[in-house]
mmCIF file of C-alpha atoms in Angstrom:
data_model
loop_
_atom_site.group_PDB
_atom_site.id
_atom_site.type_symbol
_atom_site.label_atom_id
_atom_site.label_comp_id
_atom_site.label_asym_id
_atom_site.label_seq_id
_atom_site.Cartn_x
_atom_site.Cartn_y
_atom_site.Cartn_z
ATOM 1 C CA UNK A 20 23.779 -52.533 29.484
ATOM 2 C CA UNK A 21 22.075 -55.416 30.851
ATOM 3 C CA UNK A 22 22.019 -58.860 29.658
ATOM 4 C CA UNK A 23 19.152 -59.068 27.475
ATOM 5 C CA UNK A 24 16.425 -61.669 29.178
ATOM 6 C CA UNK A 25 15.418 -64.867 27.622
ATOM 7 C CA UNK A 26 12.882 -66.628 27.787
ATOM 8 C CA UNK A 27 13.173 -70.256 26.192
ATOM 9 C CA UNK A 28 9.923 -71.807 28.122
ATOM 10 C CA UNK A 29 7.432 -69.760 25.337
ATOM 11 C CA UNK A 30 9.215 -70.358 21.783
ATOM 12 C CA UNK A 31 9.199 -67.920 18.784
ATOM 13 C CA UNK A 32 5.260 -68.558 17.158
ATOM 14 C CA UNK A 33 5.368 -70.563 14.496
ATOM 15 C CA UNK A 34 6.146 -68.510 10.774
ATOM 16 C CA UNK A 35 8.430 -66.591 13.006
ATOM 17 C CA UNK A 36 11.361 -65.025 9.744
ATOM 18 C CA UNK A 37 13.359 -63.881 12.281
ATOM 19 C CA UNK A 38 16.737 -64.619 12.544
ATOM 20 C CA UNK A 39 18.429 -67.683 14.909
ATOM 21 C CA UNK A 40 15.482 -69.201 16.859
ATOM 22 C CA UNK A 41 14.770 -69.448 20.745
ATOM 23 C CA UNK A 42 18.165 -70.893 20.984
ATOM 24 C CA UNK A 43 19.996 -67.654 20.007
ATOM 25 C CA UNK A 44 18.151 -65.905 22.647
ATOM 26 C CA UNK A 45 19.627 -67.675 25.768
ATOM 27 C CA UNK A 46 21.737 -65.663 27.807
ATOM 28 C CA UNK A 47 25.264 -67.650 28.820
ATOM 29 C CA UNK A 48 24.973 -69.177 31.866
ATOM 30 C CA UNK A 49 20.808 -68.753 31.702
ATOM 31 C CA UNK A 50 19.639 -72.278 32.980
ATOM 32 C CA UNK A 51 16.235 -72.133 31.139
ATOM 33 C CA UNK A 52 13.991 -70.324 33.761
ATOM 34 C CA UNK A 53 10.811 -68.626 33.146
ATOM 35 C CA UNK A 54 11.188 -64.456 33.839
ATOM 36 C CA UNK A 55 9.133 -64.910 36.737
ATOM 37 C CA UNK A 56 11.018 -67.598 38.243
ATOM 38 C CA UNK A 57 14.449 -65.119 37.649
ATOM 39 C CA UNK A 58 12.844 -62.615 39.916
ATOM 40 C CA UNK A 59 12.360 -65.209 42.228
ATOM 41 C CA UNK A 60 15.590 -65.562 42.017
ATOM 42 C CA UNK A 61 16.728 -62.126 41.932
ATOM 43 C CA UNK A 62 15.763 -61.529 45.509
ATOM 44 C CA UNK A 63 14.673 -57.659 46.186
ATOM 45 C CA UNK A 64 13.606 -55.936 43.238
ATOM 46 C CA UNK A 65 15.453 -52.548 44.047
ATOM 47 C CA UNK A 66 12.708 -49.667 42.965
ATOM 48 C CA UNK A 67 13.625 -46.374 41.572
ATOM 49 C CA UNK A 68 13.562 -43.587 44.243
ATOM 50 C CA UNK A 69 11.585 -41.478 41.839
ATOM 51 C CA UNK A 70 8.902 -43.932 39.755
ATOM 52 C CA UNK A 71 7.628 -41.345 37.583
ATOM 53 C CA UNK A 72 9.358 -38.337 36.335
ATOM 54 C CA UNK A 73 8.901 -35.330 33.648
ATOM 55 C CA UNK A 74 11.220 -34.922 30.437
ATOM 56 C CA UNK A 75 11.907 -32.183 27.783
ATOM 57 C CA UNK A 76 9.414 -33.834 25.355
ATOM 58 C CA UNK A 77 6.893 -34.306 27.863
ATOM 59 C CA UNK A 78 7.238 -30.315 28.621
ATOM 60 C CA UNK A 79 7.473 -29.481 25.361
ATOM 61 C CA UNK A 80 4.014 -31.359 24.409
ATOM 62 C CA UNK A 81 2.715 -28.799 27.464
ATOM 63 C CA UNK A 82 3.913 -25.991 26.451
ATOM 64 C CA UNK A 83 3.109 -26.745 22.699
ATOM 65 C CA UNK A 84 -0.971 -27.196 24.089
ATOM 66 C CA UNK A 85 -0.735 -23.800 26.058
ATOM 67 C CA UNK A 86 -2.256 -21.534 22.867
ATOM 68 C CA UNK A 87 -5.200 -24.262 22.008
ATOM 69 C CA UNK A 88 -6.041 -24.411 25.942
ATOM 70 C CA UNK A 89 -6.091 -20.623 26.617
ATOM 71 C CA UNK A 90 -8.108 -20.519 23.343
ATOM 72 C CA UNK A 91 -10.577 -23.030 25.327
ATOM 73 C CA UNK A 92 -10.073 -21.413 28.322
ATOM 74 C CA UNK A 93 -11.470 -18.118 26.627
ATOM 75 C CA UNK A 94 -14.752 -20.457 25.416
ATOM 76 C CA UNK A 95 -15.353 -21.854 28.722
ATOM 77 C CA UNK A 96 -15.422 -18.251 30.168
ATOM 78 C CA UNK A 97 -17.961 -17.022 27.932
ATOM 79 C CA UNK A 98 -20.578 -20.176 28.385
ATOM 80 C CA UNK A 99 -19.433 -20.268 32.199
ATOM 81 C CA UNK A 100 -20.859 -16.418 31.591
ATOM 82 C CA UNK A 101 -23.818 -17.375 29.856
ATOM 83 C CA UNK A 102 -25.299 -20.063 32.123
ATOM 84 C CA UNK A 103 -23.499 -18.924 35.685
ATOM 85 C CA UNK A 104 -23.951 -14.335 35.706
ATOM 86 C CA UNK A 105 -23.160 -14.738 39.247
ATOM 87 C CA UNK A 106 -20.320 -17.574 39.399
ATOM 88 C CA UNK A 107 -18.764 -17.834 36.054
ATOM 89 C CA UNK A 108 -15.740 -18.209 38.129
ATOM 90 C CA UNK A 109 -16.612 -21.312 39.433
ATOM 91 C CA UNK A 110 -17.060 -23.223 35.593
ATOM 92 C CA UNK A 111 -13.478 -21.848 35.098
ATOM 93 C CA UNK A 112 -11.817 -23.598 38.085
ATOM 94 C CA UNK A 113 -14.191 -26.737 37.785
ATOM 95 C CA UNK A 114 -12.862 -26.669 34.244
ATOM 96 C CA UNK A 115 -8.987 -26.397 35.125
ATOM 97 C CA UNK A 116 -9.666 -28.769 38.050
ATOM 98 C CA UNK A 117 -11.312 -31.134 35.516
ATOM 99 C CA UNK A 118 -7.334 -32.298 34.532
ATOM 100 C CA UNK A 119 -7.309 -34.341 37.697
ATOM 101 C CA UNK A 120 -9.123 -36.629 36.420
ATOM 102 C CA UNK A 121 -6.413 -38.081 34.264
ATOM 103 C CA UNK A 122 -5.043 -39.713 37.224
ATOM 104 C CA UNK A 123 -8.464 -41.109 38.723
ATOM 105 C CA UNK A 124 -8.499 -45.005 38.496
ATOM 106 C CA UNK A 125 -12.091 -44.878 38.061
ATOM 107 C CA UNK A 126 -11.767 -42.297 35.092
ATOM 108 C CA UNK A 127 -9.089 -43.686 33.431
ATOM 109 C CA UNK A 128 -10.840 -47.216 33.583
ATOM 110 C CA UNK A 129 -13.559 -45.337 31.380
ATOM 111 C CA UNK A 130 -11.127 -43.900 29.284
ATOM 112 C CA UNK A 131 -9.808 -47.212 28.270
ATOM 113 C CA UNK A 132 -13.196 -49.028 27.481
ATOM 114 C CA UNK A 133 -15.296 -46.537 26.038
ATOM 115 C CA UNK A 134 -12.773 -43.910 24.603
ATOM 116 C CA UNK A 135 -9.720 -46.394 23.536
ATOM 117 C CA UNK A 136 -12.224 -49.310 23.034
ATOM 118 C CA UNK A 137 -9.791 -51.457 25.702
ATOM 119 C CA UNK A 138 -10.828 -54.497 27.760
ATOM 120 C CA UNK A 139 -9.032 -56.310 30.346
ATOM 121 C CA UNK A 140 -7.464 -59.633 29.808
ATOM 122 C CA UNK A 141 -8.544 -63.063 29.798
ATOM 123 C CA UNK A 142 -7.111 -65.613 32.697
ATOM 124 C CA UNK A 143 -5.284 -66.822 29.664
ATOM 125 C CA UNK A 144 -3.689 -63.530 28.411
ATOM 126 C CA UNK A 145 -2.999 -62.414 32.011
ATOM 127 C CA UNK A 146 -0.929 -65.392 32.657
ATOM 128 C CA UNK A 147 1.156 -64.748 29.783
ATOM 129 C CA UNK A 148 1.337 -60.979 30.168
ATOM 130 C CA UNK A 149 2.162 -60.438 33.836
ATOM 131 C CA UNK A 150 5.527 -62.178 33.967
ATOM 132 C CA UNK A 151 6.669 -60.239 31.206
ATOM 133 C CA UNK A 152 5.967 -57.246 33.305
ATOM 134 C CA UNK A 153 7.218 -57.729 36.025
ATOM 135 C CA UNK A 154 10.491 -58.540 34.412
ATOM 136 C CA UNK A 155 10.361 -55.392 32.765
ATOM 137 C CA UNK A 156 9.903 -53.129 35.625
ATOM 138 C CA UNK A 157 11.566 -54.627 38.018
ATOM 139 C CA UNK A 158 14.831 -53.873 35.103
ATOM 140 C CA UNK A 159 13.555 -50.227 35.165
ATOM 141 C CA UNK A 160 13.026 -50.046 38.966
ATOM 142 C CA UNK A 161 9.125 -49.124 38.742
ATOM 143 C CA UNK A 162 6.393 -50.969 40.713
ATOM 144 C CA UNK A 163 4.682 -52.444 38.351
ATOM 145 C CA UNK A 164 1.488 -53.283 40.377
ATOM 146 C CA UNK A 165 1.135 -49.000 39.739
ATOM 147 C CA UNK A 166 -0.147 -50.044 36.337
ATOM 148 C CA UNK A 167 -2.878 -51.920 34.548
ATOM 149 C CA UNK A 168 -2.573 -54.353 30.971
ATOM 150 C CA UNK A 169 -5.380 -53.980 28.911
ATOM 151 C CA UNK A 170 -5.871 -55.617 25.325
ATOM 152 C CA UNK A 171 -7.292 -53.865 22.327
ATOM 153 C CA UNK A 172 -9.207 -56.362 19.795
ATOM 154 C CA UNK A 173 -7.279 -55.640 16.554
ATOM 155 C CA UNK A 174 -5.422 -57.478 14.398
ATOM 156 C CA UNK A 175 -2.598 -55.056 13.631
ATOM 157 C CA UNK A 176 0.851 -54.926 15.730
ATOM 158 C CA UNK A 177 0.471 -52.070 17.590
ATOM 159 C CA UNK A 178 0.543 -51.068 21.784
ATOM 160 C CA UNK A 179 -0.154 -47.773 23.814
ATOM 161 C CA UNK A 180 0.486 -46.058 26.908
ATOM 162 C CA UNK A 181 -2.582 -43.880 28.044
ATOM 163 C CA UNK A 182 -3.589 -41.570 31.144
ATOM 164 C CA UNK A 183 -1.310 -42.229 33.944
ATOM 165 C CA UNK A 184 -1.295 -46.011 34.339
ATOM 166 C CA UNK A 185 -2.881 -47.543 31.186
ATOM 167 C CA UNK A 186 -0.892 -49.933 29.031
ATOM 168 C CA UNK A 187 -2.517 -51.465 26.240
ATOM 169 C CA UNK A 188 -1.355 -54.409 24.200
ATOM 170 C CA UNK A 189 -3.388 -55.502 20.813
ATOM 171 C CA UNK A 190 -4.332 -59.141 20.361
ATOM 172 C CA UNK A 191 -2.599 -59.728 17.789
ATOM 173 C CA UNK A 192 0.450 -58.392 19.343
ATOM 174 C CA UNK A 193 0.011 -61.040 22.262
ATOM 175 C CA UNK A 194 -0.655 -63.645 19.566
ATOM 176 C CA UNK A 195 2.212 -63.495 17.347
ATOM 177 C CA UNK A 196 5.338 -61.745 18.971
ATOM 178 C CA UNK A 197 7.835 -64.110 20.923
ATOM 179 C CA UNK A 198 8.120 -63.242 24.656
ATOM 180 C CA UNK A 199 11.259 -61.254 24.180
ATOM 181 C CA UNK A 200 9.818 -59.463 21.328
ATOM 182 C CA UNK A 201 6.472 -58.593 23.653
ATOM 183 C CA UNK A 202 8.806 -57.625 26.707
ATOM 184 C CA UNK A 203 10.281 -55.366 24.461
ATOM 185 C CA UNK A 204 7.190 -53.575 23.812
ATOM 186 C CA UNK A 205 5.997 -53.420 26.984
ATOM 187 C CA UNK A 206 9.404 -51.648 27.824
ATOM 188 C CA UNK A 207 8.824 -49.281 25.240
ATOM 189 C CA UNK A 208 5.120 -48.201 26.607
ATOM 190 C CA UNK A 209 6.580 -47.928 30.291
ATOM 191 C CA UNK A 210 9.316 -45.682 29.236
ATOM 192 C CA UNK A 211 6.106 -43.462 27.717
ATOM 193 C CA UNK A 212 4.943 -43.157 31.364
ATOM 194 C CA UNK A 213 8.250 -43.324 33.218
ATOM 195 C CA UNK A 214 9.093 -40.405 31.178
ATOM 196 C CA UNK A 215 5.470 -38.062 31.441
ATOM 197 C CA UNK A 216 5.033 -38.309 28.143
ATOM 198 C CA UNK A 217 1.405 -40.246 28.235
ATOM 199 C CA UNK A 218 -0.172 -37.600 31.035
ATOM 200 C CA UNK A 219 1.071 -34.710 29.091
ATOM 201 C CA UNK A 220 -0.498 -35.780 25.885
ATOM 202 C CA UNK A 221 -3.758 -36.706 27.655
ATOM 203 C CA UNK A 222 -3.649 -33.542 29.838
ATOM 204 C CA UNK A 223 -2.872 -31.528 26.249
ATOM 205 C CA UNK A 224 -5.708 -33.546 24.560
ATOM 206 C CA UNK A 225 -8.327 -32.437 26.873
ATOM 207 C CA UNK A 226 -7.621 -28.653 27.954
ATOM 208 C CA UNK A 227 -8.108 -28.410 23.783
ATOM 209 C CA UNK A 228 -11.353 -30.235 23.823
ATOM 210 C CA UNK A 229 -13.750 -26.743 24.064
ATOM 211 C CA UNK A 230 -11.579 -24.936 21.569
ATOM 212 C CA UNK A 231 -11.990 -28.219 18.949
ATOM 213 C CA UNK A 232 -15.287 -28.687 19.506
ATOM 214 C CA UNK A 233 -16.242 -24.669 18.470
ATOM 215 C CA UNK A 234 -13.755 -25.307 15.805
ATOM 216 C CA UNK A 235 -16.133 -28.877 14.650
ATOM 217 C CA UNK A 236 -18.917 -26.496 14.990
ATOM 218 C CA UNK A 237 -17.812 -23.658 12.659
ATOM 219 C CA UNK A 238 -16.696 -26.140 10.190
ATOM 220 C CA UNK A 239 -20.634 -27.915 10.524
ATOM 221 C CA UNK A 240 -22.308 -24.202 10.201
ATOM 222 C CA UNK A 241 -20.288 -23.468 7.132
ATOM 223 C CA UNK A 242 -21.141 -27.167 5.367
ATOM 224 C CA UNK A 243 -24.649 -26.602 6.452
ATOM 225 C CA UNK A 244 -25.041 -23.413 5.015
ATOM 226 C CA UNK A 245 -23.280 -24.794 1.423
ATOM 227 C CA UNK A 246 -26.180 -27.419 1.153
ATOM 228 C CA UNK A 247 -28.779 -25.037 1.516
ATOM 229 C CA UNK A 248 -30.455 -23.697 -1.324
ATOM 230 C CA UNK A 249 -31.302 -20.009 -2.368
ATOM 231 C CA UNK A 250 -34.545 -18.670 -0.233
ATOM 232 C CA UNK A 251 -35.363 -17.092 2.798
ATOM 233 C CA UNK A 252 -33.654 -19.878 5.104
ATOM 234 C CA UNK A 253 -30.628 -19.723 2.907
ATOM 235 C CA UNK A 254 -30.391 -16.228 3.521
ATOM 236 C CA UNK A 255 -30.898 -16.352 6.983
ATOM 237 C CA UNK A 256 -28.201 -19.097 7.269
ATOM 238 C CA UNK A 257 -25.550 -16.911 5.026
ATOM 239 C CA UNK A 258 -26.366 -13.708 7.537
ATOM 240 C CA UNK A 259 -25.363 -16.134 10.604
ATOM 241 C CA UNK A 260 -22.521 -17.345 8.779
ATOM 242 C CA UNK A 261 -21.217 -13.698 7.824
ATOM 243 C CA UNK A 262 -21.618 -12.650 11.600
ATOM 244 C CA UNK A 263 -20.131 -15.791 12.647
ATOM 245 C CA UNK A 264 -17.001 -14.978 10.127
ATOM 246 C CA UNK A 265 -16.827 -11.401 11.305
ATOM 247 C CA UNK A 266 -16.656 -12.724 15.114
ATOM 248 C CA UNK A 267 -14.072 -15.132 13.756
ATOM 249 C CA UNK A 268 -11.805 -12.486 12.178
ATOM 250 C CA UNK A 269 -12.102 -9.848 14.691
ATOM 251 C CA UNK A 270 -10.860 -12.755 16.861
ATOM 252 C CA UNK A 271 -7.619 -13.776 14.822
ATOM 253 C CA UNK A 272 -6.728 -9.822 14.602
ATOM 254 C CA UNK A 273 -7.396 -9.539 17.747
ATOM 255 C CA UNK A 274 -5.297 -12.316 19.121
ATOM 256 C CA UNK A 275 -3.193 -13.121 16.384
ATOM 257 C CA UNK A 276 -0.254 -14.920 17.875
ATOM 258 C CA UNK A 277 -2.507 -17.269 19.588
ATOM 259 C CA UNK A 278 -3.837 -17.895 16.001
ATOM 260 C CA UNK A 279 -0.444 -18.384 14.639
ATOM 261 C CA UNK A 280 0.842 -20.831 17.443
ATOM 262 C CA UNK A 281 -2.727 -22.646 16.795
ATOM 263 C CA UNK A 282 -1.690 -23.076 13.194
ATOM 264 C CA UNK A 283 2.393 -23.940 13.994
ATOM 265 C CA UNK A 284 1.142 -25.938 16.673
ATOM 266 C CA UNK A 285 -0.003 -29.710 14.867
ATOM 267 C CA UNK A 286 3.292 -29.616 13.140
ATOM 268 C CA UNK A 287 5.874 -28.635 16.352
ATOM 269 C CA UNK A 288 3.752 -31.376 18.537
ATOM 270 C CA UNK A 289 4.261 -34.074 15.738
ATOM 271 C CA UNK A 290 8.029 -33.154 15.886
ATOM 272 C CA UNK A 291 7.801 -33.642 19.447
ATOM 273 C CA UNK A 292 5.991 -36.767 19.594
ATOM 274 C CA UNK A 293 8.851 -38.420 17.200
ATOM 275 C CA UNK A 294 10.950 -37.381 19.966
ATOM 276 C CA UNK A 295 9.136 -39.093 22.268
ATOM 277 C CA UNK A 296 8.669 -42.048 20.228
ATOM 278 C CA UNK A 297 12.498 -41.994 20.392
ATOM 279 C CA UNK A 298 13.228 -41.783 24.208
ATOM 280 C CA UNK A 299 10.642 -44.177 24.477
ATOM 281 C CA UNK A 300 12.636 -46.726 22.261
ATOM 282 C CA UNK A 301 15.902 -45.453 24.202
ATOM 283 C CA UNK A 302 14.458 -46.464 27.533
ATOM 284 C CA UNK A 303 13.732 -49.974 26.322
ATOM 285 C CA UNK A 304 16.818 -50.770 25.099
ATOM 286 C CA UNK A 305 18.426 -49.512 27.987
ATOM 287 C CA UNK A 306 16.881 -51.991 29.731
ATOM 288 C CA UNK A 307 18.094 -54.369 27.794
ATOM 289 C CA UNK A 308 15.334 -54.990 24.872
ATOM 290 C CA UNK A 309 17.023 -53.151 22.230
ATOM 291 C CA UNK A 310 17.721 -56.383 19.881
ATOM 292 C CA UNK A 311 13.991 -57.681 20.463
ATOM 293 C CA UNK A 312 12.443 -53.946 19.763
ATOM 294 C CA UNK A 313 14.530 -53.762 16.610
ATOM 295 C CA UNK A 314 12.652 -56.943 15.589
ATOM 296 C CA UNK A 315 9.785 -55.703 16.257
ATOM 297 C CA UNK A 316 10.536 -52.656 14.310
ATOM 298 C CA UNK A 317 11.355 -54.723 11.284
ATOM 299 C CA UNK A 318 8.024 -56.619 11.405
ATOM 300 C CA UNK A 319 6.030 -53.301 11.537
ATOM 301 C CA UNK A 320 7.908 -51.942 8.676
ATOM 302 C CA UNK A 321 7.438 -55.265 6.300
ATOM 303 C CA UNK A 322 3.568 -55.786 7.381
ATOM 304 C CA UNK A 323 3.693 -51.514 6.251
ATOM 305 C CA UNK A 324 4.828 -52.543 2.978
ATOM 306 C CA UNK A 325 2.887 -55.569 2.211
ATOM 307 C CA UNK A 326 -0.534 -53.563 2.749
ATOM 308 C CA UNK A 327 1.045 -50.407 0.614
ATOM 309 C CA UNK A 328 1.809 -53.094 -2.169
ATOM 310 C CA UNK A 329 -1.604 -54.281 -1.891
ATOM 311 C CA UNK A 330 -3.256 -51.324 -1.758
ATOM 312 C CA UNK A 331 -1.551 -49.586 -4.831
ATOM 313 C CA UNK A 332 -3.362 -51.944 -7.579
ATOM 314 C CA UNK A 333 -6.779 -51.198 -5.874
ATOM 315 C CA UNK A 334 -5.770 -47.094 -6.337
ATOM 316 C CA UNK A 335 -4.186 -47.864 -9.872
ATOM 317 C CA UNK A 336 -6.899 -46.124 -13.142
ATOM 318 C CA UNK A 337 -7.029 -47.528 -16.148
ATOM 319 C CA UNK A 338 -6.792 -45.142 -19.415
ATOM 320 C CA UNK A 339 -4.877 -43.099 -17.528
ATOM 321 C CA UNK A 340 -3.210 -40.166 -19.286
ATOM 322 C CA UNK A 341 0.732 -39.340 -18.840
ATOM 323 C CA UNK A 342 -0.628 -36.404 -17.521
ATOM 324 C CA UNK A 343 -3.134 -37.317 -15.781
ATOM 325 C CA UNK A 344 -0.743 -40.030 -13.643
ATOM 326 C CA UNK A 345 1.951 -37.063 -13.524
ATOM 327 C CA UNK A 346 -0.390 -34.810 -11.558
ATOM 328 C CA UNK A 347 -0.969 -37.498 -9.440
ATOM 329 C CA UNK A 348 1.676 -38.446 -8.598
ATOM 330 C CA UNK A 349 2.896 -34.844 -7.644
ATOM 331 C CA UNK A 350 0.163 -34.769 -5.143
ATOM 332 C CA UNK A 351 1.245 -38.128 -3.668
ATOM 333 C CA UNK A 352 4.604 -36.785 -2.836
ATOM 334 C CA UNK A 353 3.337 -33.423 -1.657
ATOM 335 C CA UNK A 354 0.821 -35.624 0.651
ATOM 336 C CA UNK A 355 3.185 -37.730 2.097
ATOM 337 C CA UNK A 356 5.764 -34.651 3.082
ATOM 338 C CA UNK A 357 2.391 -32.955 4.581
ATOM 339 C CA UNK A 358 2.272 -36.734 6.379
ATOM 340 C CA UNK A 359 5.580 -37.105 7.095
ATOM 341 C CA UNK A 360 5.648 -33.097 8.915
ATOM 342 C CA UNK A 361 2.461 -34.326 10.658
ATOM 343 C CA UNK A 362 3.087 -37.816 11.625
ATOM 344 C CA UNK A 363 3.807 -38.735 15.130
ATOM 345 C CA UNK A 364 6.022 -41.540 14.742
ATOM 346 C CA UNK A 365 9.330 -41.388 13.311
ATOM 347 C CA UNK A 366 10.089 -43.375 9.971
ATOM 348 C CA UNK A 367 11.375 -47.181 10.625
ATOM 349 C CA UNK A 368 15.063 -46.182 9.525
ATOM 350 C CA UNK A 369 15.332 -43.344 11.892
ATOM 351 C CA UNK A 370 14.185 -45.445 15.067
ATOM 352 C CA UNK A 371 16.646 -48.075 14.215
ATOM 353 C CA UNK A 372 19.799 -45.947 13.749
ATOM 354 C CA UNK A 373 18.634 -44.596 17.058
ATOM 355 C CA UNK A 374 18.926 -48.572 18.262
ATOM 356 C CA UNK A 375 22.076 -49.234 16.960
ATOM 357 C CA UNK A 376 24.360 -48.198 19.446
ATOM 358 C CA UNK A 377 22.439 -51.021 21.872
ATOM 359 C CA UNK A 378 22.616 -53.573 19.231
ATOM 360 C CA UNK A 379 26.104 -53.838 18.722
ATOM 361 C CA UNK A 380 26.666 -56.800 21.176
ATOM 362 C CA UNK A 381 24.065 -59.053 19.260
#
């Protein structure tokens, strides 16, 4: 494994709990250099021969989005239908061409300000940010320069990897997390695209867009119709709605395994994204961050408890019954299995039992 990096020119912020200091982060033998200054150093930054590759999560996410995008595909046929008699052939290739776009610079620009509410760094934030990048892909042997650092204005620790070359930090990441600590994460979001797992999801994400948006439609219809009261319109509404159900069910019976892999589906892609959550973590600490990503780990998981502490008074009833707070708290538990089934990131304990085997040398 390689020897993790240090970086003793940008201390630990200050309220840092973390164990040891900026001292206990120098490598033996490190003479106090910045990370850009090692590459300098370095020489030739050896890249990988293949920068970008494909694993079994990223498939899996693919294959897992194959019943919700034939179930679009089968929308966009019948509108491609309705508005093009004599080409509906060419709305269904425009629309299976349309996945390009996840790898058009302009696009994914877009993407990242008006979809992930991104903006690009300040002279300030660059200068701090870049170094730490190119330390951590010149360790993974990717050209960095391939990618673009955005920043996302929140004030929770928190970082993505998006479309094929967006990497997104939050503020307050780039605030309060020691150098080592943000290479770490950085590592972590590279390994996302090293591995296919960002252009998979997006590429999943947006061949389900038609079917979702019939589905938001449906669901609208159906509230619409509750709110309206007894009359002529109501009746009319109710007559849509049964035809509209009838359509509906014919479909299901019709197709039913699609509508069973549409119902399997949320819960088999959250599995998969834990997995990916893993390699992601695996790839960073290969590189050498493992010690500074557990650290990070451990701040996530204390701010996570904090805000659940002070959100549980705010929740609290008074007068309460025994009854009453056994019911629940019956639902609570059967809510956060149903969370835990459909969350996308594995629990704090799990990702660091998956880091121990890295930290062992700390």
């Amino acid at each position: 494994m390689p020897p993790l990096p240090s970086y003793p020119g940008n201390p630990r912020p200050a309220g840092d709990q973390s164990t040891g200091g900026p001292e206990a982060r120098l490598v033996p033998g490190d003479s106090g250099r910045a990370p850009h200054e090692d590459l300098r150093r370095r020489g030739r930054v050896h890249l990988a021969k293949w920068q970008r590759g494909i694993d079994a999560t990223a498939v899996g996410q693919l294959l897992l989005c194959l019943p919700s995008s034939l179930a679009s595909l089968g929308i966009v046929a019948v509108l491609s239908t309705a508005l093009l008699p004599a080409m509906e052939w060419a709305g269904i290739l425009m629309w299976v061409a349309s996945g390009a776009m996840a790898f058009h610079r302009p696009t994914e620009r877009a993407v990242a300000r008006h979809l992930l509410k991104l903006r690009h760094p300040t002279p300030r934030e660059r200068t701090r940010l870049e170094p730490l990048w190119r330390e951590v892909s010149a360790r993974a042997g990717v050209e960095g320069r391939a990618y673009e650092l955005w920043i996302e204005d929140s004030d929770h620790l928190n970082a993505l990897a998006a479309a094929g070359h967006i990497v997104g930090v939050t503020r307050f990441s780039l605030n309060h997390l020691a150098d080592d600590q943000m290479a770490a994460v950085l590592a972590h979001e590279l390994g996302h695209h090293v591995r296919g797992h960002a252009w998979s999801s997006l590429l999943g994400q947006w061949y389900a867009l038609p079917g979702r948006l019939a589905w938001s439609a449906v669901r609208r219809l159906v509230r619409l119709v509750a709110l309206l009261r007894p009359g002529r319109t109501g009746c009319a509404a109710a007559a849509l709605l049964l035809v509209v159900g009838i359509c509906l069910a014919l479909i299901v019976l019709s197709f039913w395994f699609i509508a069973l892999a549409l119902v399997v589906a949320p819960y088999l892609l959250a599995a998969v994204a834990r997995r990916a959550e893993l390699r992601a973590d695996r790839h960073a600490a290969a590189a050498g961050f493992g010690p500074p990503l557990a650290e990070v780990l451990h701040m996530m998981h204390t701010a996570e408890a904090a805000s659940e502490r002070a959100t549980a008074p705010a929740l609290s009833g008074c007068g309460r019954t025994a009854a009453a707070d056994k019911g629940t708290s019956a639902h609570s538990r059967e809510q956060s299995f149903s969370g835990r089934l459909l969350s996308s990131h594995p629990d704090y304990f799990t990702r660091l039992h998956h880091l121990a085997p890295y930290l062992n040398g700390r």
